[in-house]
Amino acid sequence: MRTITRHNIIVIAVCVIIAAIIPFVYKPKAENKSNIDYKTFHSGPGWGYDIVMNGKLIIHQEYIPAIAQKKEFATEKQAIKTAELVVARLRNNKLPTVSKTEVEKICQDNN
């Protein structure tokens, strides 16, 4: 059986200290959440939207999300309201998902 020497204790202590310091020293570059935007586009008989962050397309939504069928938004206003909801969630560090209830409300309110 191997005994723990003073050298091994020092090495372990230094490793633990370094591991504890890393989260405070290393801070990954935060993405600029304010540089998130959307644009709508005509898709077949309806509308869709793109979400763009720092000039890079991150979401391309051709169809109404959260419903079972592939159906475009009937109006551009519906696509805009849904895209604005997604952008707001991304800016607040939340998942960009929308529920079926939210989509139904947007589509009913904005016919």
Short mmCIF file of C-alpha atoms in Angstrom, two decimals:
data_model
loop_
_atom_site.label_atom_id
_atom_site.label_comp_id
_atom_site.label_asym_id
_atom_site.label_seq_id
_atom_site.Cartn_x
_atom_site.Cartn_y
_atom_site.Cartn_z
CA MET A 1 0.00 0.00 0.00
CA ARG A 2 1.31 3.38 -0.96
CA THR A 3 1.57 6.11 1.64
CA ILE A 4 0.71 9.72 1.01
CA THR A 5 3.81 11.83 1.12
CA ARG A 6 4.09 15.52 1.83
CA HIS A 7 4.82 16.11 -1.86
CA ASN A 8 1.59 14.37 -2.90
CA ILE A 9 -0.43 16.44 -0.43
CA ILE A 10 1.04 19.66 -1.80
CA VAL A 11 0.31 18.62 -5.40
CA ILE A 12 -3.29 17.71 -4.52
CA ALA A 13 -3.79 20.97 -2.61
CA VAL A 14 -2.45 23.05 -5.51
CA CYS A 15 -4.73 21.22 -7.97
CA VAL A 16 -7.77 21.83 -5.74
CA ILE A 17 -6.90 25.53 -5.40
CA ILE A 18 -6.45 25.91 -9.17
CA ALA A 19 -9.73 24.11 -9.82
CA ALA A 20 -11.51 26.42 -7.36
CA ILE A 21 -10.05 29.57 -8.94
CA ILE A 22 -10.77 28.71 -12.61
CA PRO A 23 -14.51 29.61 -12.57
CA PHE A 24 -13.69 33.06 -11.16
CA VAL A 25 -10.82 33.80 -13.55
CA TYR A 26 -12.11 32.25 -16.76
CA LYS A 27 -15.25 33.91 -17.98
CA PRO A 28 -16.33 32.86 -21.46
CA LYS A 29 -17.17 35.67 -23.81
CA ALA A 30 -20.86 36.34 -23.36
CA GLU A 31 -22.87 36.62 -26.53
CA ASN A 32 -24.40 40.00 -27.06
CA LYS A 33 -28.04 39.23 -26.36
CA SER A 34 -29.12 42.70 -27.46
CA ASN A 35 -27.99 41.93 -31.01
CA ILE A 36 -30.83 39.49 -31.61
CA ASP A 37 -33.38 40.35 -34.27
CA TYR A 38 -35.95 38.73 -36.51
CA LYS A 39 -37.18 39.05 -40.03
CA THR A 40 -40.32 37.67 -41.61
CA PHE A 41 -40.57 36.05 -45.00
CA HIS A 42 -43.32 34.88 -47.30
CA SER A 43 -43.48 31.09 -47.25
CA GLY A 44 -45.85 29.40 -49.68
CA PRO A 45 -49.38 30.54 -48.88
CA GLY A 46 -48.35 32.10 -45.55
CA TRP A 47 -45.55 33.59 -43.48
CA GLY A 48 -42.55 32.44 -41.47
CA TYR A 49 -39.69 34.08 -39.58
CA ASP A 50 -35.95 33.92 -39.04
CA ILE A 51 -34.16 34.73 -35.79
CA VAL A 52 -30.72 36.25 -36.31
CA MET A 53 -28.05 36.70 -33.61
CA ASN A 54 -24.94 38.78 -34.37
CA GLY A 55 -25.68 38.48 -38.08
CA LYS A 56 -25.93 34.67 -37.92
CA LEU A 57 -29.16 32.79 -38.61
CA ILE A 58 -30.00 30.71 -35.54
CA ILE A 59 -33.66 29.82 -36.15
CA HIS A 60 -35.48 29.41 -39.47
CA GLN A 61 -39.17 28.87 -38.75
CA GLU A 62 -41.19 28.09 -41.89
CA TYR A 63 -44.19 26.69 -40.04
CA ILE A 64 -46.16 27.54 -36.93
CA PRO A 65 -44.25 25.99 -34.01
CA ALA A 66 -45.84 23.72 -31.40
CA ILE A 67 -48.64 22.40 -33.60
CA ALA A 68 -48.77 18.94 -35.15
CA GLN A 69 -49.22 19.97 -38.77
CA LYS A 70 -46.97 21.86 -41.18
CA LYS A 71 -48.86 25.11 -41.54
CA GLU A 72 -47.55 28.61 -42.21
CA PHE A 73 -48.70 31.67 -40.28
CA ALA A 74 -51.79 33.12 -42.00
CA THR A 75 -50.59 36.72 -41.59
CA GLU A 76 -47.28 38.49 -41.27
CA LYS A 77 -48.53 40.00 -38.00
CA GLN A 78 -48.82 36.50 -36.47
CA ALA A 79 -45.27 35.65 -37.54
CA ILE A 80 -44.00 38.95 -36.10
CA LYS A 81 -45.70 38.44 -32.72
CA THR A 82 -44.29 34.91 -32.42
CA ALA A 83 -40.81 36.03 -33.49
CA GLU A 84 -40.91 38.89 -30.95
CA LEU A 85 -41.80 36.38 -28.21
CA VAL A 86 -38.87 34.14 -29.20
CA VAL A 87 -36.46 37.11 -29.30
CA ALA A 88 -37.61 38.27 -25.85
CA ARG A 89 -36.98 34.81 -24.43
CA LEU A 90 -33.51 34.62 -25.93
CA ARG A 91 -32.62 38.05 -24.55
CA ASN A 92 -33.74 36.86 -21.10
CA ASN A 93 -31.57 33.72 -21.35
CA LYS A 94 -34.60 31.46 -21.66
CA LEU A 95 -35.30 28.68 -24.13
CA PRO A 96 -36.80 30.00 -27.37
CA THR A 97 -39.68 27.54 -27.31
CA VAL A 98 -43.31 28.56 -27.55
CA SER A 99 -46.26 26.51 -26.38
CA LYS A 100 -49.29 25.49 -28.38
CA THR A 101 -51.44 27.70 -26.14
CA GLU A 102 -49.24 30.75 -26.79
CA VAL A 103 -49.31 30.17 -30.55
CA GLU A 104 -53.09 29.69 -30.55
CA LYS A 105 -53.54 32.94 -28.61
CA ILE A 106 -51.28 34.86 -31.02
CA CYS A 107 -53.14 33.44 -34.03
CA GLN A 108 -56.57 34.24 -32.52
CA ASP A 109 -55.62 37.76 -31.42
CA ASN A 110 -53.96 38.72 -34.69
CA ASN A 111 -56.22 37.48 -37.47
#
